[in-house]
Coordinates of C-alpha atoms in Angstrom, one line a residue:
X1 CA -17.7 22.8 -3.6
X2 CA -13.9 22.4 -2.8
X3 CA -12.4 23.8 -6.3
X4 CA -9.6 21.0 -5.5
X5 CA -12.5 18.1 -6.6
X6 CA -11.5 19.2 -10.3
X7 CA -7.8 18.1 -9.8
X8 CA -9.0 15.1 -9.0
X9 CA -8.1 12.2 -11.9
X10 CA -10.4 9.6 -12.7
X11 CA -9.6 6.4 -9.9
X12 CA -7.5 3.5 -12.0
X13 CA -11.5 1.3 -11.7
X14 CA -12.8 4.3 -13.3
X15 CA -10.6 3.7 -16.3
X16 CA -10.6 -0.1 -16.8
X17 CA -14.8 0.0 -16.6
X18 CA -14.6 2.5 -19.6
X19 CA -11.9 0.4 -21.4
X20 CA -13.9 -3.1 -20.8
X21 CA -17.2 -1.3 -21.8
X22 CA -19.1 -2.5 -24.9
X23 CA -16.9 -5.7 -25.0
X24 CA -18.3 -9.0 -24.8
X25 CA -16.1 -12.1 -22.9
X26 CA -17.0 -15.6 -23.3
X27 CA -19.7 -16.5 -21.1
X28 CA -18.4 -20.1 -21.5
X29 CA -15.6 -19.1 -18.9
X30 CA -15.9 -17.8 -15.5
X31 CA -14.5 -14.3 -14.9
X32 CA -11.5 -14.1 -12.9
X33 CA -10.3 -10.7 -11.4
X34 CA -6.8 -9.9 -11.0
X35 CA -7.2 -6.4 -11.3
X36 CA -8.3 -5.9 -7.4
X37 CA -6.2 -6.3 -4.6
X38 CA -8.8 -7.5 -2.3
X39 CA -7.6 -10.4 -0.4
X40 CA -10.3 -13.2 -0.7
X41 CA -8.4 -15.8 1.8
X42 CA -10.4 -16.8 4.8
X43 CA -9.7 -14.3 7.9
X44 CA -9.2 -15.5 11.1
X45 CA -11.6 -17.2 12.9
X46 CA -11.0 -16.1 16.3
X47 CA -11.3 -12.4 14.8
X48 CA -15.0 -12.9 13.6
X49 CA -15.8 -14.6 17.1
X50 CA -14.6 -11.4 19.2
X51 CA -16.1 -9.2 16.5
X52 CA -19.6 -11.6 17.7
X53 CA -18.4 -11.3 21.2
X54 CA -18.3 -7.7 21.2
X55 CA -21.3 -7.0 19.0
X56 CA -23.4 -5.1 21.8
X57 CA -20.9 -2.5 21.8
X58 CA -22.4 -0.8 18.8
X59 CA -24.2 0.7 21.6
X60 CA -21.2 3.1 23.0
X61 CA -19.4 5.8 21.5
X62 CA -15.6 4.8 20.5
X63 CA -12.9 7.0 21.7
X64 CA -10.3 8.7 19.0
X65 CA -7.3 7.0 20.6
X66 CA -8.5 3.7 21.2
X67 CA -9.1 1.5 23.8
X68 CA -5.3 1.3 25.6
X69 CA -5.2 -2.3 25.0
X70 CA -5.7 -2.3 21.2
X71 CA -2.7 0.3 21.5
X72 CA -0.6 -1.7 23.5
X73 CA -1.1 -4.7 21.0
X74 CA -0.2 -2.4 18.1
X75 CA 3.0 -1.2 19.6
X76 CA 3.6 -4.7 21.2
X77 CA 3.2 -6.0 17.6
X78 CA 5.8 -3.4 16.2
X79 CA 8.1 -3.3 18.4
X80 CA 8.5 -7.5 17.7
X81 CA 8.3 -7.4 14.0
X82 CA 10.6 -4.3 13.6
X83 CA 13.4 -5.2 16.8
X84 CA 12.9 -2.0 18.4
X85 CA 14.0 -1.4 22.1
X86 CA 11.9 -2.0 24.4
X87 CA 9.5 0.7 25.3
X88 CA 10.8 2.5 23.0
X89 CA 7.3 2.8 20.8
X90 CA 5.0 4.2 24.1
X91 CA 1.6 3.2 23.2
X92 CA 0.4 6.8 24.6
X93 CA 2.2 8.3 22.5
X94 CA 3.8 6.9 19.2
X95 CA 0.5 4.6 18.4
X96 CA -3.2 5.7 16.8
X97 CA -5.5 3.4 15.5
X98 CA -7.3 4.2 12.2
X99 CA -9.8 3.0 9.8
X100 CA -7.3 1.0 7.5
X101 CA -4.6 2.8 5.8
X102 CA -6.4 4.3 3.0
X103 CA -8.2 6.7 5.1
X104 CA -5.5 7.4 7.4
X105 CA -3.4 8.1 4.6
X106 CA -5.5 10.8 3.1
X107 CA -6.7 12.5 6.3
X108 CA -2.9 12.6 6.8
X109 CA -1.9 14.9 4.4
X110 CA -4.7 17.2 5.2
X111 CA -3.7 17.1 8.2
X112 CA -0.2 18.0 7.7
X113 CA 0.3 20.1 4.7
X114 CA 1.1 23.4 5.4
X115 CA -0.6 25.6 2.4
X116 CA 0.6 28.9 3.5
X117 CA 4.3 28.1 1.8
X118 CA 5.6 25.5 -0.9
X119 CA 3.7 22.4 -0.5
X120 CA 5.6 19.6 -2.9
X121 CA 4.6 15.9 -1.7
X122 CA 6.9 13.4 -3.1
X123 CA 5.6 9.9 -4.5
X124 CA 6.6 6.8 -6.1
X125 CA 5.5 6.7 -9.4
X126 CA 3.4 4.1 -10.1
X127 CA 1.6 4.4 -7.3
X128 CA -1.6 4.1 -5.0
X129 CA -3.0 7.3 -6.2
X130 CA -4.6 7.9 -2.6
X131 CA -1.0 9.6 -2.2
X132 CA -1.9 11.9 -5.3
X133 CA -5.9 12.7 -4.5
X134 CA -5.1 13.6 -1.0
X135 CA -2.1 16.3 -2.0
X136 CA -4.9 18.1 -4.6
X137 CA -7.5 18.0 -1.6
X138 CA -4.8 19.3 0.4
X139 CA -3.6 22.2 -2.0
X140 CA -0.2 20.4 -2.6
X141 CA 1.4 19.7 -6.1
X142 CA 2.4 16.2 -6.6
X143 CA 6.1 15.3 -7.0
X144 CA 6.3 11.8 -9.3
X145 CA 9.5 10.1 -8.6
X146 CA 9.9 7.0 -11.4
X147 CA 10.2 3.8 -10.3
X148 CA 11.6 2.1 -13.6
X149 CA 12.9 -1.4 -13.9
X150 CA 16.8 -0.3 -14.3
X151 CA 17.0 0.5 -10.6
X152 CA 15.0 -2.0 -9.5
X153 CA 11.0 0.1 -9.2
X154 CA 12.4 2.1 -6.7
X155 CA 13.1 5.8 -7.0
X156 CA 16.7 7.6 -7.1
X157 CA 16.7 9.7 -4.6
X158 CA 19.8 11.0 -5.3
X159 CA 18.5 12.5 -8.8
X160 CA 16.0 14.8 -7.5
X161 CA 17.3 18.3 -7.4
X162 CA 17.8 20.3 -4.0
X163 CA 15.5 22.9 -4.7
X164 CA 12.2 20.2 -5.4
X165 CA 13.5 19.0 -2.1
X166 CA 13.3 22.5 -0.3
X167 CA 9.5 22.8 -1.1
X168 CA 8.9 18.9 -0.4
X169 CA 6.7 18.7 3.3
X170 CA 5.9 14.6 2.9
X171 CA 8.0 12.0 1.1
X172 CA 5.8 9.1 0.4
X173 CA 7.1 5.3 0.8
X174 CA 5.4 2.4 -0.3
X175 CA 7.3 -1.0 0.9
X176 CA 7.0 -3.0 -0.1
X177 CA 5.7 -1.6 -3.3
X178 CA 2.2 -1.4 -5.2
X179 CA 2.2 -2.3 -7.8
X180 CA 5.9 -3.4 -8.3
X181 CA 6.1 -5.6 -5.4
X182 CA 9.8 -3.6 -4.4
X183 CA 11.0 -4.0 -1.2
X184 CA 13.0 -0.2 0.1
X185 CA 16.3 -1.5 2.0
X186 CA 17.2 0.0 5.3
X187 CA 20.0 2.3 4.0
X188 CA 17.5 3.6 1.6
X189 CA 15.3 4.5 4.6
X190 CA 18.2 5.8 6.1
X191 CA 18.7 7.8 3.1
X192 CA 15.7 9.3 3.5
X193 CA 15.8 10.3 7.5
X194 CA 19.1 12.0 6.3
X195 CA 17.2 14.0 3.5
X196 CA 14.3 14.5 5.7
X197 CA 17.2 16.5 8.5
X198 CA 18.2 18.5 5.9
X199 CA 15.4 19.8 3.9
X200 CA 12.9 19.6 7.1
X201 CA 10.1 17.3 5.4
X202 CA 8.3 13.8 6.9
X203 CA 9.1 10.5 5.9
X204 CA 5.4 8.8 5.2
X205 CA 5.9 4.8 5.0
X206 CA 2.9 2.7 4.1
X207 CA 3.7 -0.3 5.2
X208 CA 0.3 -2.4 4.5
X209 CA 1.8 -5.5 2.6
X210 CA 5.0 -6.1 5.1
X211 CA 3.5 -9.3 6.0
X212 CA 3.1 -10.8 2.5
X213 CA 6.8 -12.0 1.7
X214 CA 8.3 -14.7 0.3
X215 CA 11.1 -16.0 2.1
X216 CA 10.3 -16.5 5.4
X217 CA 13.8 -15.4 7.0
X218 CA 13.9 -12.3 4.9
X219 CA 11.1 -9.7 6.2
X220 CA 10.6 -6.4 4.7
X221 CA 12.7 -3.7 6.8
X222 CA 10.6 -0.9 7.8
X223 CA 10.8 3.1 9.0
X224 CA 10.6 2.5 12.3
X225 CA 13.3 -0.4 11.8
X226 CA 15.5 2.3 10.3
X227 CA 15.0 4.6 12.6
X228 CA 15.6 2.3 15.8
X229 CA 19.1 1.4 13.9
X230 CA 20.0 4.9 14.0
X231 CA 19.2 5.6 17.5
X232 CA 16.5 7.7 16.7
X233 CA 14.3 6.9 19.5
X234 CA 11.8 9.5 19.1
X235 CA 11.3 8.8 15.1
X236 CA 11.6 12.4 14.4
X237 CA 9.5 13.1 11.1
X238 CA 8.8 9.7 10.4
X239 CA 5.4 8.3 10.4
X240 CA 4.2 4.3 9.5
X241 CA 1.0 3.0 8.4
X242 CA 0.0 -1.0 9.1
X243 CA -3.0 -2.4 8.4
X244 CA -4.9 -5.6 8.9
X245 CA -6.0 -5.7 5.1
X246 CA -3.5 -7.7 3.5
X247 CA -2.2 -9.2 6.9
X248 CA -5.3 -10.8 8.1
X249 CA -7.4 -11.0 5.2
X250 CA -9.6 -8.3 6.5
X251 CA -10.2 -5.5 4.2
X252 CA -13.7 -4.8 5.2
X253 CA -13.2 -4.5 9.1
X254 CA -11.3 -0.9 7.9
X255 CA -8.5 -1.5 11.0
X256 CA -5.0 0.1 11.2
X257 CA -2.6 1.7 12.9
X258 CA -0.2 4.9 12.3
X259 CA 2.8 5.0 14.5
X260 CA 5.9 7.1 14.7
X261 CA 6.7 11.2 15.5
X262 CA 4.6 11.8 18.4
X263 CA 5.2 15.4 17.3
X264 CA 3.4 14.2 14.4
X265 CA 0.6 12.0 16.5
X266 CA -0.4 14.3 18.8
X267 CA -1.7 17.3 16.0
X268 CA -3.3 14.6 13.8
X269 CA -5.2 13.0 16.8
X270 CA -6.5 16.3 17.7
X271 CA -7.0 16.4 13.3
X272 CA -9.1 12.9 13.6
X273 CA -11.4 14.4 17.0
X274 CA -12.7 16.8 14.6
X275 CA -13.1 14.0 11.7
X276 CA -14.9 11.9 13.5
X277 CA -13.7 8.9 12.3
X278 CA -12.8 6.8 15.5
X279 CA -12.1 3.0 15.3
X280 CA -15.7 0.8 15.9
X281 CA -15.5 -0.3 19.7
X282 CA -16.2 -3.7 18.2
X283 CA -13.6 -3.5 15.8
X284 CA -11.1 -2.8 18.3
X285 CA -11.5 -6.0 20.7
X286 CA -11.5 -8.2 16.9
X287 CA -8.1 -6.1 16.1
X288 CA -6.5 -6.7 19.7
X289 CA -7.3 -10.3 18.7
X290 CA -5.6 -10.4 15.2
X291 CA -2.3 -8.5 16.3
X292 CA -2.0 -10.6 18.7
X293 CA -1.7 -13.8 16.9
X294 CA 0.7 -14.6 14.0
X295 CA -0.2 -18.1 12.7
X296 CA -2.6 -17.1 10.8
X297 CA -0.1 -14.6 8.9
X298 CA 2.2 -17.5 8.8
X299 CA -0.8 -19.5 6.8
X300 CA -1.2 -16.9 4.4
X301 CA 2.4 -16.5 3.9
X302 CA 2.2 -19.7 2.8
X303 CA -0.7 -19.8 0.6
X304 CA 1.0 -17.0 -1.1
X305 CA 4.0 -18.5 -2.0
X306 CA 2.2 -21.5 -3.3
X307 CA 0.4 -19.2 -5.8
X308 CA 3.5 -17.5 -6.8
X309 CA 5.4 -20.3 -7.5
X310 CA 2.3 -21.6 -9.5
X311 CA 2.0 -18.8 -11.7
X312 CA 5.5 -17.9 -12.0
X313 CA 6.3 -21.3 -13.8
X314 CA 2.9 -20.9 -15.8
X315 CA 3.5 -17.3 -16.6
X316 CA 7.9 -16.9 -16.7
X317 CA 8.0 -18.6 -20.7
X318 CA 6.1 -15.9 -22.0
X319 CA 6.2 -12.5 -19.7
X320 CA 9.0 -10.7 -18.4
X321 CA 8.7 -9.8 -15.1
X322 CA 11.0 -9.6 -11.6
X323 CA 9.7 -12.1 -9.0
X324 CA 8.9 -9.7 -6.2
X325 CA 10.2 -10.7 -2.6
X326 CA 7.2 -9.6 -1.0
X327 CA 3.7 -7.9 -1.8
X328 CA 0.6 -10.1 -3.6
X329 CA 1.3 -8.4 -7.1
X330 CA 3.0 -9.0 -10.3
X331 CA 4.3 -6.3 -12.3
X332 CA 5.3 -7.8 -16.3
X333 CA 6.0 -6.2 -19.1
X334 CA 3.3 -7.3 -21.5
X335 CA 4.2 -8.4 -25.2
X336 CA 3.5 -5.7 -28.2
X337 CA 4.1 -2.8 -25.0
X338 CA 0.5 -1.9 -25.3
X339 CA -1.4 -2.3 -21.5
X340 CA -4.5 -1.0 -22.4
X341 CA -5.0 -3.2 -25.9
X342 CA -3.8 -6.3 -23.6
X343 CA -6.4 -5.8 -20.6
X344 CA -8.9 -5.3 -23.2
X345 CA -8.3 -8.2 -25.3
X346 CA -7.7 -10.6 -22.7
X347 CA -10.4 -9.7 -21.2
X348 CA -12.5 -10.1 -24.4
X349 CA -10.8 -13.5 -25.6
X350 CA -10.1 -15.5 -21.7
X351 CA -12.5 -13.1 -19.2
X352 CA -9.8 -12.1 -17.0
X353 CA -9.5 -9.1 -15.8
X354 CA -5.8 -7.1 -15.1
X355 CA -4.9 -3.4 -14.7
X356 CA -3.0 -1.9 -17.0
X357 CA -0.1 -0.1 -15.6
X358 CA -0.6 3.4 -17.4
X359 CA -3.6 3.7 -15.1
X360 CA -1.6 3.6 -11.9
X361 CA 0.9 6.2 -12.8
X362 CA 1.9 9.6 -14.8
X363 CA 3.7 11.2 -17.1
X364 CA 7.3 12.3 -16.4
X365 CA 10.4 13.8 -18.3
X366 CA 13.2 10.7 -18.5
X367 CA 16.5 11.5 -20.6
X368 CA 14.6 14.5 -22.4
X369 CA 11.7 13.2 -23.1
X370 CA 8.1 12.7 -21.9
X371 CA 7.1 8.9 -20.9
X372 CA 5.1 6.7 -18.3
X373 CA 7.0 4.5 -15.7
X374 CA 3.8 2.1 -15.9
X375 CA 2.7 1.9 -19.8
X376 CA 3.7 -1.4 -21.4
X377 CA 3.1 -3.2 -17.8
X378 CA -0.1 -4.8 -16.2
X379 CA -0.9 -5.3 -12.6
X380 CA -1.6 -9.0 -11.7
X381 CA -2.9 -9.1 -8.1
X382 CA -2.9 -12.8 -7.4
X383 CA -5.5 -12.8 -4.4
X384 CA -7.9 -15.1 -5.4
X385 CA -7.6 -18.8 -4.1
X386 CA -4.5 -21.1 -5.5
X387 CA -7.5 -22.7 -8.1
X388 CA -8.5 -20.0 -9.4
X389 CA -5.5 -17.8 -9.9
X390 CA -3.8 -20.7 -11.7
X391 CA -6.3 -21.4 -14.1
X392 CA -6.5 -17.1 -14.6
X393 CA -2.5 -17.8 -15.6
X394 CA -3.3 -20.6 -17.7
X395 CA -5.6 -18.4 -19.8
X396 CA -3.4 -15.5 -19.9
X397 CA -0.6 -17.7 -21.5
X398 CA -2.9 -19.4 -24.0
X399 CA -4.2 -15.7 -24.7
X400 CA -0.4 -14.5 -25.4
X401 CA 0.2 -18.0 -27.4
X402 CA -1.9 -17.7 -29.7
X403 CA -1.0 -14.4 -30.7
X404 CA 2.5 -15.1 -31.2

């Protein structure tokens, strides 16, 4: 076996199962998971009637790049929610669809990491630790760049020294953010394209909860966004990932895009022939359908910031936490600064389940000393429906309540 499978830490759901085992919640009260950030809105029904529509096709072999009209709805879909120039994102040749971002994200790096010279790969930290499993796999050393409250959970670029920068080949983005919910602004992008010129690495964006934000006139910025304000045409060593996940409400159809570099698209196409992992024929015609429409995402927009303001009003007397702009996730500091002890006890005392937020991040030297960005924080990922997740905040503020 791959000796790189021993790098591996245990997954975040590993964790919390060993931390809830052995304890017994109140049977009197439904669980409720916030720990997951599984959307559990309704998708769209004119998605699952093409996916009916196009059942048959189970029979036929999908091709690696798509049927050209999927692409063309991708890019179409980009180049609207980002203002690029028309044409400017060729279907042929900046767009491949994918299984959802998670496995596009990992086949990436394997894809790209060159292991025959320093092979850093630069994350936020928290983080989704897909970023992290798929540098070991790839014989690359993580690089964990803190995403701490004082500057807002986003990294300081600025603070990492030239010569981590030299080995770097990928600089991972996540906007805006999981866990923290942190939205990268477009010069920060642009700082990046700048540092990526100079020290010859690619600029990885994944991009999967851009939909989810909170004030309507105020959309996430994006790469691509960054890169069309620049002039930068081609998107030279920058690469996006989208996904209908969060979106559409459609984790389970496993349906994405990667766009960008098509120095970068045309190798990792060639990567993905070999893989074998080509997008459901199916799957594509429900896909063309869902980037296609935006009402729906306007719905869910909505029935997002309904739950936010909800819990905010329940939860803001007795947690500290940012409102995010965007993203399905809170981020709070939890009282006492123990995450683990609170998962565990709420879960024991109200049967609700968070993530604590040592288990989505690591270790790191700050100001001379060794400390985790995420310990003393919980992830809430308010996904459930507007009942539910109220009454989960309910219980999480009697729980803190009574312990004051």
């Amino acid at each position: 076996m791959n000796p790189e499978l021993a790098a591996l830490k245990p997954y975040p759901f590993e964790k919390l199962a060993t931390l809830k085992a052995g304890v017994t919640p109140p049977a009197a009260l439904p669980h409720i998971a916030l720990s997951i950030g599984e959307p559990r809105h309704a998708p769209p029904d004119a998605v699952l009637e093409a996916l009916r529509r196009h059942e048959s096709d189970v029979a036929r072999y999908p091709a690696t790049a798509g049927l050209p009209e999927l692409r063309q709805a991708m890019a179409a879909w980009a180049t609207r929610r980002f203002g690029l120039s028309a044409d400017s994102l060729d279907p042929e040749r900046h767009i491949l669809p994918v299984n959802g971002t998670r496995e596009a994200i990992f086949a990436f790096v394997q894809a790209a990491l060159d292991r025959t010279r320093p092979a850093r790969v630069a994350m936020p930290n928290p983080f989704y630790q897909i970023y992290e499993g798929a540098t070991l796999l790839a014989g690359g050393q993580p690089e964990y760049l803190d995403c701490r409250a004082d500057r807002g959970f986003r990294p300081d670029l600025d603070a990492v020294p030239a010569d981590v920068w030299r080995d770097t080949q990928i600089v991972f983005v996540c906007s805006p953010g999981n866990p923290t919910g942190a939205v990268t602004p477009l010069e920060e992008f642009t700082r990046l394209i700048e540092l990526a010129d100079e020290f010859d690495f690619i600029v990885a964006s994944d991009e999967c909860y851009s939909e989810l934000y909170l004030d309507e006139d105020t959309p996430p910025p994006g790469l691509l966004q960054a890169c069309a304000a620049l002039g930068r045409h081609d998107y030279r060593r920058c690469i996006v990932f989208h996904s209908l996940s969060k979106r559409s409400n459609l984790p389970g159809l496993r349906s994405g895009f990667v766009a960008g570099d098509a120095e970068l698209i045309v190798p990792f196409k060639r990567y993905r022939t070999y893989h074998g992992c080509a997008m459901p024929l199916q799957v594509q015609h429900a896909s063309i359908v869902a980037w296609n429409d935006e009402r729906h995402v306007l719905a869910n927009r909505d029935a997002y910031r309904e739950k936010f303001a909800a819990v905010t009003d329940i939860l803001a007397p007795v947690m500290d936490f940012p409102v995010p702009s965007a993203s399905f996730y809170l981020w709070p500091a939890v009282p006492g600064g123990d995450d683990e002890a609170f998962a565990r006890d709420l879960f024991a005392e109200q049967h609700v389940t968070v993530l604590p937020g040592r288990y989505m991040s690591r270790d790191s030297a700050t100001a001379g000393r060794r400390s985790n960005p995420g310990s003393g924080r919980v992830r809430l990922a308010l996904v459930a429906e507007l009942e539910a997740t109220v009454e989960a905040a309910k219980r999480i503020r009697r729980f803190i309540e009574s312990r004051e």
